[in-house]
Amino acid sequence: MNKTMKVAKWEIKRNLKNKSFLISLFLTPLIFIIFAFIGNLVDGSEDAESLTTVYIHDELGAFPLLEETAKQLELDFDLKKTSVAESEVKDKLKDSEYTAYIFLTKEGLDSGVFPVYTSEEMEPYFEAQIQAFSESIKSVHIGQLGLSEEQLREILKPFVFKQISADELDENGQVHAGDPETEKENLLKKAVPAAFAGIILFSIVITSMMIFTSASQEKKDKIAEIILSSVTTDELMQGKIVGYFVLGMIQALVILVFAIPFVIYQFDIPVLEYLLVPETLLFVFISVLGYLLFAAIFVGIGSTMADISTAGNFQGFIMLLPFLPLFFIGPVIDNPSGLAAQIASYIPFSSPAILIMRLAMLEEWPWLEIAISLAILVISVWLFMKLAGKIFKVGILLYGKNATPQEIWKWIRA
Amino acid sequence: MEVFLSVEGLGKYFKDKKVLHDISFEVRTGEIMAVLGPNGAGKTTTIRNIMGIIYPDEGTITFHRFNGKGIPRHKIGYLPEERGLYKNVKVMDILLYLADLKDYPLQKAKERISAYLKKFDLEGKEKVKIEELSKGMAQKVQFIAAVLHEPELLILDEPFSGLDPVSQEIFKEEIRSLARQGTSILLSSHQMNLVEAICDRVFMIQKGQKVVYGTLDDVKTQYANFKCVIKGKNNWDHLKNIPSVRRIEEKPDGAVLYLEKDVQPAKWVKHLPDDLNINEMTIDRISLHEIFIDIATDKKLIGEEVSPDE
């Protein structure tokens, strides 16, 4: 164990003294934050552009009501009265964008259809949005029939259907108080630790890919034999895994040091309060298992390759394994307890990321699934460590050449 | 002399091919033992088995003072045949790391590193990165890495390959001095004539099999006949009539006469014809390389194409 720690310490020190590692260490969180800022900027500018100017040719006296409706529904409309006639509209719209002319005419009231002329460039949801005005027109229309206020309200009362699923009911058959504020808080309670775990997982998976470089470099520099005259292959491999784990944690720490103040400042979320919960521990545990799995794979594969540019399909395929969860993100977001999500939680290569995603989204945690998934993950880690040990032992000394899958298979069986 | 390391009946297969056959030898305290043979003879494989980098399929390897405890890695210094060091690391950093892996005290290591750098003409290179060193300098750094922790057994795989003659001399001198201080040294080489000058005993190997094993003197007296190098123009027929000559090799400025076994040089000289043209003459035993080729050919370990008689 002592030798393992010495190797680990060396890998940490060597990287921390390496300029390119230091640059990427600080560049990663900066890129995150820069993209977050750019995202905000782009969002903001889109909002400004999407303001639609709506001219109302109002023969019905509905304008004040329409204005009120637009305000209530927070529609991005700039409502203006106009006296432009239908025949002039074509010329008016020629060179304008995000502009519409609505003709509220007596004929329209009779036929039930009001013409709306729009510029070529329009918000995609414009037609759906202006349907909200139909209620207002209707109330104006009914008002002209001379009914009382009360009769009016009764007639205009909308009827809706509300879905209540069984798990929202308490023992007395009452619906939980669905206060939107607490719902948001509940979501954050899960999402913050999950995001934290995500950052850790991201950092250590990235550094686990550095293990690959490290093992392959050792082979290329032909230093493995000197090191192995002092330590066993197991000690060397474990030392690398421990060392890069620490480097991964340093990366995670640096990201968090940048990200937490940024999030607090930008979104005003009490991050630390949400972070210090027991869930965080489970999330971190899952991340660490994920790291160990990929670290084992990469240290093994790295030891079979002297040169990544001549890597065969086999090694290239394995390098892509950490990206497997990407295929499942869509289905998992659609349905966090669906079949795809379950399958992805049972595949060791995707389970760490998918499990964290699902647990962040699910209200009730499927403990049995979590247990099975963790069991599969733990067994896989153990198995891949064994395999990696066998491959590493032979591969690291096979200087100057990449091993074929057949050779690797032979070492595993040996 | 105390025996430090015994290799007994070592056998190794690569796939189905047997690459080492029943290799047995010893390394004694304070001696220089050389494993000699051409490229691909099995020298590095033998050494890697001793280092525990690969495992033997047959036979045993015993470190006598550490019986039953596996390989005493921290007491062994190793210079592998494949030379390499981390490229983008400073000389001092890598040497300290390697010393640390051998559990050698760091302060002492620092002092020894400075002393060795000075000795090898690398003074002031402590903070230079390996990739900025010349090949010869890097090789010196590797040598320092092997001897830094005061090993009891020093294993050097092809220590002289790729070195210029000046550096070769520096290495030879250092190896001799380490042996005098009691370090057991096992070295391998395919340049037999280089090693001849420093080793006490030799193990010659070809195609994974023993060719000859013994002290340098014994091997030489047993197998090395005399050869007489004559500088000066002479008639071929004239030379052919000299007695006890196995074969004659003509050179541009003279000839080499390979004498028969059991020739006594003092007696033989008296039989040289009076009118022989001699500008310079030396009588010497044939070299290790020539012995190696003679014996290996006799044992059918070398094909006819490299036989010395051609």
XYZ file of C-alpha atoms in Angstrom:
724
model
C 0.000 0.000 0.000
C 2.909 2.280 0.807
C 4.312 1.938 -2.723
C 0.850 2.507 -4.176
C 0.670 5.824 -2.362
C 4.116 6.786 -3.596
C 3.073 6.147 -7.177
C -0.165 8.073 -6.571
C 1.715 11.000 -5.067
C 4.076 11.061 -8.029
C 1.243 11.095 -10.579
C -0.444 13.951 -8.711
C 2.753 15.960 -8.399
C 3.752 15.349 -11.983
C 0.422 16.580 -13.303
C 0.182 19.539 -10.976
C 3.578 20.655 -12.262
C 2.443 20.200 -15.834
C 1.332 23.408 -17.506
C -1.236 21.866 -19.822
C -2.951 20.125 -16.916
C -3.079 23.359 -14.933
C -4.505 25.250 -17.880
C -7.256 22.712 -18.467
C -7.902 22.588 -14.719
C -8.956 26.229 -14.698
C -10.231 26.403 -18.250
C -12.929 23.771 -17.689
C -14.939 25.777 -15.111
C -14.332 28.986 -17.051
C -15.786 27.421 -20.183
C -18.817 26.310 -18.185
C -19.397 29.785 -16.848
C -18.753 31.502 -20.162
C -21.327 29.272 -21.826
C -23.808 29.933 -19.046
C -23.325 33.676 -19.575
C -23.621 33.398 -23.356
C -26.766 31.310 -22.890
C -28.287 34.063 -20.769
C -27.307 36.752 -23.249
C -28.777 34.865 -26.195
C -31.973 34.176 -24.241
C -32.355 37.841 -23.390
C -31.890 39.072 -26.921
C -34.435 36.581 -28.248
C -36.979 37.949 -25.812
C -36.534 41.459 -27.143
C -36.887 40.353 -30.734
C -40.015 38.336 -30.222
C -42.138 41.391 -29.324
C -44.943 41.343 -31.895
C -46.703 44.480 -32.899
C -50.422 43.787 -33.244
C -52.608 46.446 -34.913
C -56.277 46.166 -34.079
C -58.865 47.576 -36.441
C -61.546 47.693 -33.749
C -65.156 48.126 -34.751
C -66.423 46.220 -31.704
C -64.903 48.289 -28.874
C -62.981 45.234 -27.591
C -59.567 46.914 -27.449
C -59.388 47.594 -23.668
C -60.378 44.013 -22.911
C -57.810 42.646 -25.331
C -55.115 44.763 -23.738
C -56.054 43.368 -20.341
C -55.990 39.786 -21.608
C -52.577 40.255 -23.220
C -51.242 41.640 -19.962
C -52.720 38.829 -17.877
C -51.330 36.101 -20.095
C -47.964 37.888 -20.398
C -48.158 37.803 -24.160
C -45.293 39.613 -25.868
C -47.653 41.817 -27.821
C -47.496 45.530 -28.462
C -51.183 46.261 -29.049
C -52.047 49.340 -31.125
C -55.263 50.699 -32.522
C -55.371 51.317 -36.254
C -57.744 52.610 -38.870
C -55.974 50.964 -41.788
C -58.410 49.320 -44.172
C -58.133 45.687 -45.237
C -57.223 46.722 -48.766
C -54.134 48.672 -47.588
C -52.761 45.906 -45.396
C -50.660 44.226 -48.056
C -48.515 47.303 -48.621
C -48.167 47.970 -44.919
C -46.895 44.467 -44.198
C -44.482 44.322 -47.111
C -41.311 45.424 -45.321
C -42.212 44.754 -41.721
C -41.620 41.774 -39.509
C -43.322 40.471 -36.356
C -46.352 42.532 -37.222
C -50.019 41.554 -37.447
C -53.277 43.304 -38.344
C -56.454 42.000 -36.741
C -59.782 43.173 -38.151
C -62.536 43.028 -35.573
C -65.479 43.824 -37.838
C -69.251 43.390 -37.603
C -69.109 40.875 -40.484
C -66.612 38.869 -38.524
C -68.921 38.818 -35.555
C -71.652 37.403 -37.765
C -69.511 34.839 -39.601
C -67.455 33.911 -36.531
C -64.140 34.387 -38.365
C -61.875 37.428 -37.945
C -59.143 37.876 -40.532
C -55.575 38.278 -39.232
C -52.913 39.480 -41.645
C -49.295 38.887 -40.639
C -45.846 39.718 -41.925
C -43.746 36.958 -43.393
C -41.518 36.766 -40.295
C -43.646 35.744 -37.290
C -43.380 34.055 -33.907
C -44.202 30.384 -34.457
C -46.863 30.301 -31.757
C -48.590 33.542 -32.765
C -51.724 31.888 -34.120
C -52.157 29.841 -30.968
C -51.549 32.877 -28.764
C -54.210 35.065 -30.341
C -56.825 32.377 -29.777
C -56.851 33.704 -26.215
C -58.560 36.808 -27.581
C -61.613 34.803 -28.680
C -62.877 34.673 -25.056
C -62.602 38.463 -24.813
C -64.448 38.972 -28.066
C -67.117 36.551 -26.898
C -67.608 38.494 -23.672
C -67.889 41.744 -25.630
C -70.395 40.051 -27.874
C -72.429 38.693 -24.942
C -72.227 42.097 -23.229
C -73.925 43.611 -26.206
C -76.834 41.202 -25.639
C -77.642 43.120 -22.427
C -77.075 40.394 -19.780
C -76.239 41.178 -16.166
C -72.704 40.901 -14.772
C -73.573 37.725 -12.874
C -75.130 36.023 -15.849
C -72.102 37.022 -17.826
C -69.712 35.417 -15.360
C -71.734 32.221 -15.269
C -71.788 31.937 -19.025
C -68.109 32.686 -19.387
C -66.982 30.302 -16.654
C -64.566 27.838 -18.235
C -64.719 24.117 -17.558
C -61.481 22.205 -17.231
C -60.409 18.631 -16.446
C -57.684 18.157 -13.802
C -55.687 14.956 -13.567
C -54.806 13.693 -10.083
C -52.636 10.581 -9.870
C -53.080 8.150 -6.962
C -49.736 8.968 -5.333
C -50.764 12.596 -4.905
C -53.551 11.525 -2.536
C -52.951 11.202 1.181
C -54.586 8.594 3.501
C -57.839 10.554 3.697
C -58.193 10.709 -0.045
C -57.228 14.398 -0.022
C -54.882 15.898 -2.532
C -51.521 17.086 -1.173
C -51.201 20.772 -1.015
C -49.398 21.372 -4.292
C -47.864 24.715 -3.421
C -45.682 25.579 -6.431
C -43.026 27.126 -4.168
C -42.464 23.921 -2.193
C -42.539 21.890 -5.397
C -39.729 24.013 -6.762
C -37.871 23.580 -3.515
C -38.327 19.812 -3.614
C -36.899 19.727 -7.100
C -33.911 21.806 -6.077
C -33.324 19.593 -3.055
C -32.675 16.690 -5.400
C -31.201 18.601 -8.299
C -28.467 20.388 -6.377
C -26.843 17.230 -4.947
C -27.302 15.564 -8.342
C -25.625 18.436 -10.132
C -22.844 18.234 -7.547
C -22.469 14.508 -8.212
C -22.631 15.187 -11.932
C -19.710 17.574 -11.661
C -17.722 15.035 -9.679
C -18.590 12.283 -12.153
C -17.669 14.517 -15.078
C -14.343 15.513 -13.531
C -13.285 12.043 -12.585
C -14.374 10.456 -15.821
C -12.299 13.049 -17.655
C -9.312 12.290 -15.422
C -9.901 8.568 -15.835
C -9.269 9.212 -19.506
C -5.986 10.785 -18.439
C -5.072 7.447 -16.864
C -5.253 6.046 -20.334
C -2.723 8.600 -21.542
C -0.552 7.990 -18.511
C -0.425 4.214 -18.991
C 0.116 4.516 -22.702
C 2.816 7.156 -22.174
C 4.630 4.874 -19.734
C 4.704 2.279 -22.474
C 5.834 4.793 -25.070
C 8.557 6.288 -22.853
C 9.673 2.740 -21.989
C 9.986 3.569 -18.341
C 7.631 0.878 -17.052
C 10.428 -1.640 -16.627
C 12.417 0.678 -14.366
C 9.368 1.401 -12.242
C 8.536 -2.298 -12.120
C 11.989 -3.038 -10.749
C 10.774 -1.260 -7.608
C 7.038 -1.906 -7.450
C 4.712 -4.692 -8.572
C 2.351 -4.170 -11.497
C -0.600 -4.160 -9.098
C 0.964 -1.403 -7.016
C 1.708 0.634 -10.122
C -1.829 0.250 -11.433
C -3.482 1.009 -8.116
C -1.173 3.977 -7.625
C -2.297 5.417 -10.937
C -5.963 4.868 -10.109
C -5.644 6.531 -6.697
C -3.524 9.366 -8.094
C -5.908 10.263 -10.879
C -8.850 9.985 -8.508
C -7.289 12.724 -6.408
C -6.598 14.767 -9.548
C -10.246 14.313 -10.531
C -11.358 15.552 -7.125
C -9.081 18.554 -7.490
C -10.718 19.266 -10.836
C -14.183 18.915 -9.277
C -13.168 21.209 -6.441
C -11.917 23.866 -8.844
C -15.157 23.694 -10.838
C -17.214 23.984 -7.662
C -15.186 26.909 -6.363
C -16.132 28.745 -9.549
C -19.628 27.334 -9.988
C -21.141 27.702 -6.501
C -20.627 31.473 -6.213
C -21.762 31.832 -9.813
C -24.997 29.913 -9.202
C -25.699 31.741 -5.946
C -25.116 35.090 -7.638
C -26.992 34.292 -10.835
C -30.004 32.314 -9.621
C -30.122 33.151 -5.945
C -30.328 29.504 -4.827
C -28.988 28.606 -1.354
C -26.777 25.894 -2.869
C -24.846 24.944 0.243
C -28.030 24.331 2.218
C -29.313 21.899 -0.399
C -25.921 20.264 -0.744
C -25.467 19.198 2.856
C -28.046 16.404 2.783
C -27.680 12.619 3.042
C -28.627 12.195 -0.638
C -25.351 13.833 -1.617
C -23.462 10.928 -0.059
C -25.277 8.368 -2.213
C -24.703 10.449 -5.319
C -21.001 10.772 -4.576
C -20.773 7.048 -3.867
C -22.292 6.325 -7.280
C -19.837 8.739 -8.931
C -16.871 7.101 -7.257
C -18.004 3.667 -8.446
C -18.313 5.095 -11.930
C -14.799 6.449 -11.717
C -13.345 3.151 -10.540
C -15.037 1.319 -13.393
C -13.734 3.636 -16.094
C -10.342 3.978 -14.425
C -9.928 0.191 -14.530
C -10.973 0.061 -18.163
C -8.707 2.908 -19.204
C -5.641 1.796 -17.296
C -6.001 -1.641 -18.882
C -6.588 -0.366 -22.393
C -3.899 2.292 -22.043
C -1.374 -0.384 -21.240
C -2.122 -2.136 -24.524
C -1.497 0.917 -26.651
C 1.753 2.681 -27.357
C 0.197 5.092 -29.775
C -3.387 6.259 -29.867
C -3.228 7.293 -33.510
C -2.783 3.692 -34.590
C -5.410 2.344 -32.249
C -7.600 -0.362 -33.694
C -11.385 -0.317 -33.736
C -11.523 -2.393 -30.613
C -9.697 0.098 -28.419
C -11.486 2.996 -30.079
C -14.803 1.427 -29.244
C -13.869 1.017 -25.594
C -12.770 4.643 -25.423
C -16.338 5.600 -26.272
C -17.936 3.656 -23.405
C -18.138 6.652 -21.040
C -20.356 8.362 -23.590
C -22.901 5.543 -23.570
C -25.264 7.437 -21.196
C -25.769 10.098 -23.891
C -27.893 7.626 -25.841
C -30.232 7.221 -22.901
C -30.621 10.850 -21.860
C -33.634 11.460 -24.108
C -35.698 8.446 -23.021
C -34.737 8.936 -19.366
C -35.884 12.564 -19.352
C -39.127 11.488 -21.065
C -39.808 8.871 -18.455
C -37.388 8.471 -15.530
C -38.993 5.186 -14.471
C -39.494 3.795 -17.962
C -37.975 0.647 -19.416
C -35.104 2.437 -21.153
C -34.200 4.154 -17.899
C -34.269 0.846 -16.032
C -32.132 -0.921 -18.607
C -29.633 1.936 -18.638
C -29.353 1.685 -14.848
C -28.448 -1.990 -15.132
C -25.708 -1.506 -17.739
C -22.583 -0.749 -15.700
C -21.132 1.700 -18.269
C -24.196 3.919 -18.266
C -25.564 3.291 -14.795
C -23.611 5.932 -12.813
C -24.729 8.873 -14.937
C -28.237 7.541 -15.592
C -28.815 6.619 -11.963
C -27.855 10.103 -10.828
C -30.148 11.625 -13.466
C -33.089 9.448 -12.508
C -32.697 9.971 -8.783
C -32.644 13.710 -9.351
C -35.901 13.551 -11.305
C -37.880 10.932 -9.410
C -40.076 11.944 -6.508
C -39.997 8.464 -4.946
C -36.733 6.556 -5.126
C -36.988 2.970 -6.443
C -34.798 1.473 -3.727
C -34.834 -2.045 -5.145
C -33.650 -0.816 -8.530
C -30.994 1.324 -6.879
C -29.775 -1.684 -4.915
C -29.647 -3.957 -7.975
C -27.951 -1.274 -10.007
C -25.335 -0.615 -7.310
C -24.732 -4.351 -6.916
C -24.131 -4.705 -10.653
C -21.829 -1.712 -10.553
C -19.798 -2.983 -7.599
C -19.381 -6.434 -9.176
C -18.396 -4.846 -12.493
C -15.810 -2.661 -10.801
C -14.321 -5.715 -9.105
C -14.336 -7.715 -12.333
C -12.841 -4.963 -14.470
C -10.128 -4.294 -11.897
C -9.155 -7.981 -12.109
C -9.148 -7.927 -15.892
C -7.270 -4.638 -16.032
C -4.662 -6.082 -13.658
C -4.077 -9.024 -15.976
C -3.912 -6.881 -19.099
C -1.755 -4.221 -17.472
C 0.768 -6.780 -16.248
C 1.654 -7.925 -19.754
C 0.649 -4.920 -21.814
C 2.741 -2.288 -20.097
C 5.962 -4.125 -21.016
C 5.013 -4.748 -24.620
C 6.977 -1.738 -25.774
C 6.403 0.076 -29.001
C 3.442 -1.886 -30.256
C -0.302 -2.033 -29.781
C -1.795 -5.298 -28.626
C -4.430 -7.023 -30.712
C -7.765 -8.089 -29.174
C -6.657 -11.716 -29.569
C -3.522 -11.072 -27.532
C -5.520 -9.248 -24.868
C -7.924 -12.173 -24.692
C -4.982 -14.523 -24.212
C -3.607 -12.442 -21.323
C -7.020 -12.418 -19.661
C -7.232 -16.199 -19.836
C -3.653 -16.701 -18.662
C 32.858 -15.685 -2.260
C 29.290 -15.750 -0.993
C 26.639 -16.607 -3.537
C 24.077 -13.797 -3.803
C 21.787 -15.141 -6.496
C 21.228 -18.613 -7.948
C 19.369 -19.341 -11.137
C 18.616 -23.038 -11.492
C 17.096 -24.854 -14.455
C 15.347 -21.747 -15.744
C 12.949 -22.446 -18.624
C 10.540 -20.115 -20.381
C 8.010 -20.472 -23.181
C 6.663 -17.713 -25.414
C 3.458 -19.110 -26.847
C 4.520 -22.662 -27.734
C 8.120 -21.837 -28.426
C 10.679 -22.583 -25.748
C 12.953 -19.558 -25.522
C 15.035 -20.548 -22.497
C 16.371 -24.049 -21.930
C 17.656 -25.116 -18.533
C 19.629 -21.962 -17.738
C 21.648 -22.228 -14.502
C 24.215 -19.841 -13.060
C 25.167 -17.941 -9.940
C 26.087 -14.392 -9.116
C 28.499 -14.009 -6.200
C 28.991 -11.044 -3.937
C 31.370 -8.462 -5.339
C 31.915 -10.124 -8.703
C 31.095 -9.033 -12.203
C 29.204 -11.757 -13.975
C 28.428 -11.328 -17.666
C 25.701 -12.984 -19.682
C 26.931 -12.859 -23.249
C 25.299 -13.696 -26.522
C 24.115 -12.160 -29.764
C 20.836 -10.286 -30.118
C 17.850 -12.532 -29.494
C 19.831 -15.162 -27.586
C 17.688 -14.864 -24.437
C 19.722 -12.478 -22.283
C 16.951 -9.986 -21.611
C 14.393 -12.729 -21.047
C 16.690 -14.285 -18.447
C 17.119 -10.941 -16.699
C 13.406 -10.159 -16.761
C 12.772 -13.495 -15.087
C 15.225 -12.615 -12.340
C 13.572 -9.220 -11.868
C 10.144 -10.826 -11.588
C 8.931 -8.805 -14.528
C 7.967 -12.042 -16.203
C 7.626 -15.375 -14.467
C 9.633 -18.495 -15.319
C 7.773 -21.582 -16.487
C 10.483 -23.875 -15.112
C 13.265 -23.638 -12.581
C 13.938 -21.477 -9.567
C 15.544 -18.150 -8.795
C 16.912 -17.732 -5.292
C 18.222 -14.650 -3.532
C 20.148 -16.376 -0.780
C 20.132 -13.700 1.880
C 16.414 -13.153 1.464
C 15.271 -16.781 1.211
C 11.565 -17.285 0.880
C 10.758 -13.613 0.712
C 10.521 -13.180 -3.043
C 12.530 -10.568 -4.841
C 14.347 -8.019 -2.634
C 13.509 -5.177 -5.027
C 14.902 -2.405 -2.868
C 18.301 -4.157 -2.799
C 18.472 -4.495 -6.582
C 19.437 -1.835 -9.089
C 18.213 -2.396 -12.623
C 19.099 -0.813 -15.938
C 16.745 -2.304 -18.526
C 17.716 -2.844 -22.122
C 14.858 -0.681 -23.334
C 15.947 2.751 -22.184
C 13.350 5.264 -21.180
C 12.405 7.884 -18.611
C 9.429 10.212 -18.314
C 10.184 12.794 -20.982
C 8.749 15.964 -19.537
C 10.153 15.608 -16.032
C 13.221 17.167 -14.461
C 16.313 15.031 -13.814
C 16.257 15.591 -10.052
C 12.511 14.864 -9.771
C 12.628 11.550 -11.581
C 15.742 10.382 -9.711
C 14.207 11.260 -6.353
C 10.985 9.461 -7.301
C 12.898 6.320 -8.256
C 14.938 6.489 -5.041
C 11.732 6.972 -3.062
C 10.229 3.877 -4.685
C 13.260 1.967 -3.399
C 12.588 3.366 0.096
C 15.934 5.138 0.058
C 16.200 8.210 2.356
C 15.613 11.306 0.245
C 18.247 13.539 1.792
C 20.913 10.923 1.177
C 19.577 10.400 -2.332
C 19.922 14.103 -3.094
C 23.564 14.080 -2.036
C 24.312 10.999 -4.092
C 22.521 12.409 -7.136
C 24.654 15.555 -7.005
C 27.829 13.505 -6.622
C 26.952 11.207 -9.507
C 25.904 14.039 -11.816
C 29.274 15.592 -11.180
C 31.078 12.329 -11.771
C 29.258 11.786 -15.079
C 29.876 15.309 -16.282
C 26.231 16.309 -15.858
C 26.770 18.920 -13.168
C 24.058 21.587 -13.121
C 21.571 19.468 -15.057
C 19.367 18.805 -12.010
C 16.552 21.004 -13.262
C 16.798 20.121 -16.932
C 13.986 18.035 -18.379
C 14.825 14.568 -19.685
C 13.621 15.425 -23.188
C 16.228 18.191 -23.375
C 19.120 15.790 -22.709
C 21.088 14.022 -25.395
C 20.665 10.257 -25.658
C 23.982 9.609 -23.981
C 23.158 11.971 -21.121
C 19.773 10.304 -20.594
C 21.533 6.966 -20.454
C 23.811 8.292 -17.737
C 20.768 9.460 -15.776
C 19.322 5.961 -16.089
C 22.552 4.491 -14.843
C 22.426 6.827 -11.841
C 18.848 5.684 -11.209
C 20.061 2.094 -11.105
C 22.899 2.659 -8.618
C 21.485 5.534 -6.575
C 20.035 3.489 -3.730
C 23.267 1.545 -3.100
C 21.943 -1.792 -4.373
C 23.560 -5.052 -3.302
C 22.875 -6.526 -6.726
C 23.180 -4.439 -9.861
C 21.623 -5.816 -13.026
C 22.686 -4.036 -16.205
C 21.093 -5.106 -19.460
C 23.347 -4.019 -22.342
C 24.868 -1.127 -20.374
C 27.223 -0.062 -23.158
C 24.943 -0.119 -26.155
C 24.560 3.264 -27.776
C 27.360 4.864 -25.775
C 30.370 6.625 -27.215
C 33.798 5.169 -26.265
C 34.450 7.878 -23.665
C 31.170 7.191 -21.861
C 31.781 3.460 -22.176
C 35.042 3.934 -20.291
C 33.285 5.987 -17.576
C 30.657 3.257 -17.148
C 33.272 0.494 -17.085
C 35.264 2.301 -14.436
C 32.164 2.881 -12.314
C 31.067 -0.745 -12.626
C 34.538 -1.939 -11.588
C 34.588 0.386 -8.614
C 31.112 -0.725 -7.471
C 32.236 -4.358 -7.621
C 35.324 -3.518 -5.569
C 33.009 -2.017 -2.942
C 31.153 -5.337 -2.740
C 28.245 -4.896 -5.144
C 27.332 -8.035 -7.073
C 26.985 -7.211 -10.716
C 25.142 -9.101 -13.410
C 25.463 -7.574 -16.826
C 24.546 -8.646 -20.295
C 26.041 -7.661 -23.588
C 26.283 -8.677 -27.180
C 29.545 -6.741 -27.543
C 31.700 -9.427 -25.965
C 35.009 -7.742 -26.523
C 33.851 -4.746 -24.525
C 32.862 -6.808 -21.521
C 35.878 -9.092 -21.656
C 37.963 -6.413 -20.014
C 35.862 -6.128 -16.856
C 34.050 -9.367 -16.066
C 35.140 -12.102 -13.685
C 32.912 -14.830 -14.998
C 30.870 -15.341 -18.128
C 27.740 -17.210 -19.121
C 27.509 -17.483 -22.878
C 24.080 -18.071 -24.317
C 22.758 -18.752 -27.791
C 19.199 -19.618 -28.813
C 18.208 -19.812 -25.155
C 20.816 -22.450 -24.388
C 24.073 -22.448 -22.497
C 27.155 -22.266 -24.689
C 29.785 -22.059 -22.002
C 29.896 -20.982 -18.354
C 32.862 -20.316 -16.128
C 35.458 -17.792 -15.035
C 36.896 -15.714 -17.808
C 40.348 -17.245 -17.251
C 39.032 -20.805 -17.318
C 37.047 -20.218 -20.459
C 40.027 -18.634 -22.082
C 42.524 -21.360 -21.113
C 40.089 -24.066 -22.048
C 38.895 -22.682 -25.327
C 41.069 -19.812 -26.378
C 43.891 -20.932 -28.564
C 46.604 -18.487 -29.463
C 46.637 -16.322 -32.493
C 49.643 -14.594 -33.940
C 49.190 -11.300 -35.708
C 52.034 -10.427 -38.057
C 52.323 -7.059 -39.738
C 54.486 -7.102 -42.835
C 54.237 -8.497 -46.381
C 54.862 -12.228 -46.643
C 54.470 -14.902 -49.240
C 51.383 -17.064 -48.687
C 53.379 -20.310 -49.206
C 55.908 -19.114 -46.743
C 53.250 -18.722 -44.055
C 51.600 -22.026 -44.942
C 54.698 -23.973 -44.022
C 54.773 -22.696 -40.439
C 53.863 -25.638 -38.163
C 50.822 -25.874 -35.797
C 48.704 -23.341 -37.696
C 44.994 -24.170 -38.031
C 44.210 -21.458 -40.525
C 45.574 -18.212 -41.888
C 43.676 -15.025 -42.395
C 45.192 -12.532 -44.804
C 45.014 -8.853 -43.935
C 45.974 -5.888 -46.137
C 49.072 -5.205 -44.060
C 49.895 -8.723 -42.940
C 48.242 -11.912 -41.673
C 46.659 -13.560 -38.649
C 47.745 -17.114 -37.850
C 45.284 -19.108 -35.737
C 47.310 -21.678 -33.842
C 46.337 -25.173 -32.840
C 45.287 -26.028 -29.308
C 48.065 -26.822 -26.814
C 50.607 -24.768 -28.676
C 53.164 -23.292 -26.304
C 53.918 -19.811 -27.631
C 57.539 -19.688 -26.495
C 58.388 -22.939 -28.251
C 56.309 -22.134 -31.291
C 58.080 -18.812 -31.910
C 61.352 -20.650 -32.364
C 59.900 -22.425 -35.414
C 59.335 -19.224 -37.344
C 61.498 -19.034 -40.480
C 64.414 -16.625 -40.245
C 63.480 -14.712 -43.393
C 59.951 -13.901 -42.284
C 59.151 -10.224 -42.850
C 57.985 -8.886 -39.469
C 57.332 -5.216 -38.820
C 55.254 -5.948 -35.783
C 54.131 -9.163 -34.136
C 51.736 -9.996 -31.284
C 50.759 -13.315 -29.818
C 47.455 -13.304 -28.037
C 44.621 -15.596 -27.078
C 41.646 -15.385 -29.391
C 38.846 -13.122 -28.195
C 35.682 -14.122 -26.368
C 33.689 -13.434 -29.477
C 35.805 -15.868 -31.448
C 35.502 -18.479 -28.701
C 31.739 -17.989 -28.634
C 31.460 -18.572 -32.342
C 33.752 -21.603 -32.212
C 31.805 -23.357 -29.461
C 28.352 -22.382 -30.677
C 29.231 -23.714 -34.107
C 30.461 -26.977 -32.591
C 27.181 -27.287 -30.646
C 25.218 -26.648 -33.821
C 23.713 -23.529 -32.246
C 24.928 -21.380 -35.100
C 24.208 -22.001 -38.745
C 27.073 -22.427 -41.160
C 26.552 -18.970 -42.593
C 28.140 -17.181 -39.631
C 30.891 -19.694 -39.052
C 34.303 -18.065 -38.610
C 35.976 -20.355 -41.090
C 34.260 -18.738 -43.984
